Short mmCIF file of C-alpha atoms in Angstrom, two decimals:
data_model
loop_
_atom_site.label_atom_id
_atom_site.label_comp_id
_atom_site.label_asym_id
_atom_site.label_seq_id
_atom_site.Cartn_x
_atom_site.Cartn_y
_atom_site.Cartn_z
CA MET D 1 -8.30 4.52 15.86
CA LYS D 2 -4.55 4.48 15.14
CA LYS D 3 -2.78 7.41 13.40
CA PHE D 4 0.33 6.87 11.38
CA ARG D 5 2.85 9.07 9.62
CA GLY D 6 4.39 7.98 6.32
CA THR D 7 6.12 9.32 3.23
CA LEU D 8 5.29 8.74 -0.43
CA TYR D 9 7.23 9.97 -3.43
CA PHE D 10 5.75 11.67 -6.46
CA GLY D 11 6.69 13.81 -9.56
CA LYS D 12 9.64 13.45 -11.86
CA ASP D 13 11.98 14.60 -9.18
CA MET D 14 10.37 12.32 -6.61
CA GLN D 15 9.28 14.94 -4.11
CA ALA D 16 8.52 13.60 -0.71
CA LEU D 17 4.94 13.73 0.56
CA THR D 18 4.93 13.14 4.33
CA GLY D 19 1.72 13.24 6.25
CA GLU D 20 -0.45 11.67 8.89
CA PHE D 21 -3.02 9.08 7.95
CA SER D 22 -5.28 6.41 9.41
CA LEU D 23 -6.98 3.24 8.26
CA ARG D 24 -10.73 2.64 8.39
CA LEU D 25 -11.09 -0.99 9.30
CA LYS D 26 -13.94 -3.04 10.70
CA PRO D 27 -14.12 -6.52 12.27
CA HIS D 28 -15.33 -9.28 10.11
CA GLY D 29 -18.65 -10.64 11.51
CA GLU D 30 -17.86 -14.36 11.49
CA LEU D 31 -14.17 -13.97 12.38
CA PRO D 32 -14.06 -11.24 15.05
CA ASP D 33 -10.23 -11.38 15.43
CA ILE D 34 -9.75 -10.41 11.77
CA LEU D 35 -9.98 -6.81 10.69
CA LEU D 36 -10.67 -6.21 7.09
CA PHE D 37 -11.91 -3.76 4.51
CA GLY D 38 -13.07 -4.09 0.97
CA GLY D 39 -13.90 -1.11 -1.17
CA LYS D 40 -12.40 1.98 -2.70
CA LEU D 41 -9.02 3.14 -1.34
CA SER D 42 -10.52 6.58 -0.43
CA GLU D 43 -12.91 4.69 1.92
CA THR D 44 -10.06 2.74 3.52
CA LEU D 45 -7.25 5.24 3.78
CA ASP D 46 -7.70 8.63 5.41
CA PHE D 47 -4.76 10.49 3.97
CA PRO D 48 -5.88 14.04 2.98
CA ALA D 49 -2.49 15.09 1.61
CA LEU D 50 -2.37 12.08 -0.78
CA PHE D 51 -5.86 12.62 -2.14
CA ALA D 52 -5.23 16.39 -2.63
CA ILE D 53 -2.51 15.46 -5.13
CA TYR D 54 -4.32 12.41 -6.63
CA PRO D 55 -8.08 13.08 -6.34
CA ALA D 56 -8.77 10.35 -8.95
CA LEU D 57 -6.99 7.69 -6.86
CA SER D 58 -9.83 5.08 -6.72
CA VAL D 59 -8.34 1.64 -6.42
CA GLU D 60 -10.33 -1.30 -5.16
CA THR D 61 -8.69 -2.31 -1.86
CA ARG D 62 -8.85 -5.38 0.34
CA ILE D 63 -7.02 -5.48 3.63
CA PHE D 64 -6.88 -8.51 5.91
CA ILE D 65 -5.34 -8.25 9.34
CA ASP D 66 -5.11 -11.63 11.15
CA PRO D 67 -2.72 -11.99 14.16
CA GLY D 68 -2.73 -15.76 13.62
CA ASP D 69 -1.76 -15.75 9.92
CA THR D 70 1.93 -15.94 9.04
CA ARG D 71 1.42 -14.45 5.59
CA VAL D 72 2.55 -10.80 5.37
CA ASP D 73 2.30 -9.51 1.83
CA GLY D 74 0.80 -7.04 -0.57
CA ARG D 75 0.17 -6.53 -4.27
CA PHE D 76 -0.95 -3.85 -6.68
CA CYS D 77 -2.51 -5.22 -9.86
CA SER D 78 -3.53 -3.14 -12.90
CA ARG D 79 -5.16 -5.29 -15.55
CA ARG D 80 -7.70 -4.37 -18.32
CA GLY D 81 -8.53 -1.04 -16.63
CA GLU D 82 -9.17 -2.74 -13.26
CA GLU D 83 -6.91 -1.82 -10.34
CA GLU D 84 -6.68 -3.57 -7.03
CA ILE D 85 -4.49 -3.46 -3.91
CA VAL D 86 -4.53 -6.45 -1.56
CA VAL D 87 -2.89 -6.37 1.81
CA LEU D 88 -2.21 -9.33 4.18
CA ALA D 89 -0.83 -8.45 7.57
CA GLN D 90 -0.73 -9.46 11.23
CA THR D 91 -1.01 -5.97 12.70
CA GLU D 92 -2.49 -2.66 11.68
CA VAL D 93 1.06 -1.14 11.67
CA GLN D 94 2.18 -3.78 9.16
CA ALA D 95 -0.93 -3.16 7.12
CA ALA D 96 -0.33 0.58 6.99
CA GLY D 97 3.17 0.05 5.75
CA ILE D 98 2.26 -2.46 3.13
CA LEU D 99 -0.63 -0.27 1.97
CA LEU D 100 1.73 2.72 1.42
CA HIS D 101 4.14 0.38 -0.39
CA GLU D 102 1.40 -0.67 -2.84
CA VAL D 103 0.06 2.98 -3.19
CA GLN D 104 3.68 3.96 -4.14
CA HIS D 105 3.53 1.37 -6.97
CA TRP D 106 0.23 3.00 -8.09
CA ILE D 107 1.97 6.40 -8.15
CA GLN D 108 4.79 4.89 -10.24
CA ARG D 109 2.34 3.48 -12.71
CA GLU D 110 0.25 6.69 -12.80
CA GLU D 111 3.22 8.94 -13.38
CA GLN D 112 5.08 6.43 -15.46
CA THR D 113 8.31 7.34 -13.56
CA LEU D 114 9.44 3.76 -12.97
CA PRO D 115 8.42 0.56 -14.68
CA LEU D 116 6.25 -1.90 -12.77
CA ILE D 117 7.77 -5.32 -12.88
CA SER D 118 6.12 -8.43 -11.47
CA ARG D 119 8.11 -10.11 -8.69
CA ALA D 120 6.95 -13.40 -10.34
CA TRP D 121 9.50 -12.70 -13.09
CA PHE D 122 12.23 -12.92 -10.36
CA ALA D 123 11.28 -16.30 -8.84
CA GLY D 124 14.23 -17.49 -6.81
CA ARG D 125 16.09 -14.19 -7.26
CA ALA D 126 14.47 -11.95 -4.59
CA ASP D 127 17.75 -10.08 -4.01
CA GLU D 128 17.63 -8.81 -7.63
CA TYR D 129 13.95 -7.82 -7.34
CA ILE D 130 14.37 -5.77 -4.16
CA ARG D 131 17.14 -3.72 -5.83
CA LEU D 132 14.98 -2.57 -8.67
CA PRO D 133 14.40 1.19 -8.38
CA GLY D 134 10.59 0.89 -8.21
CA GLU D 135 10.68 -1.81 -5.54
CA ALA D 136 13.42 0.07 -3.54
CA GLN D 137 11.27 3.22 -3.52
CA ALA D 138 8.15 1.36 -2.50
CA ARG D 139 10.09 -0.33 0.34
CA LYS D 140 11.33 3.09 1.44
CA ALA D 141 7.73 4.30 1.61
CA GLN D 142 6.74 1.21 3.62
CA GLU D 143 9.65 1.63 6.02
CA SER D 144 8.76 5.26 6.68
CA VAL D 145 5.44 4.36 8.37
CA VAL D 146 5.36 4.95 12.15
CA LEU D 147 2.55 4.86 14.63
CA VAL D 148 2.02 8.41 16.07
CA GLU D 149 -1.15 8.03 18.07
CA GLU D 150 -3.41 5.34 19.36
CA SER D 151 -6.95 6.20 20.71
#
C-alpha cells in the first residue's frame, strides 16, 4: 500500500490540514490492470485527520486507475442531495492528487467559503476557469500530494 502526504484547506481563514493518507483500491476482476473503487469516501480514503474534522463526509466515490487510458480527470457533483466524486487516472499518485482536489471542492461547498462553478460554463476558456479562487485552491491541494512510502 502506498502512503501519501497532502494538504487540504478549511475554515473561513483557510487553515491548512496536512496529513498522511492512503487509498484503499482493489483490482477489477475482469480487467486486472485496472484498479478501482466504488463506495463511500471513508471506505476509499484513509485520512484520519480529514475525517476528524468532517465526520459526516460521506460521498459516493468511484476511482479508475488505468495505465493505458489517456484520460486524467476528476469531478465532484452535488445534485438533489446526491454527492459523487469520480476520478480517472493513470497512476495511484495521480488518483491521490485528483481525489484531494475533488475533496477540496466538497469542503468549499460544505463551508460555503467559495462558490462552486462548473468548468462546462468556461468551455474554450480554460485559462479563466483555472484562475477562479475555488479551482486555484483545489489545484493547490492536488499539487501538494507526494508519495511518502510504498510497501
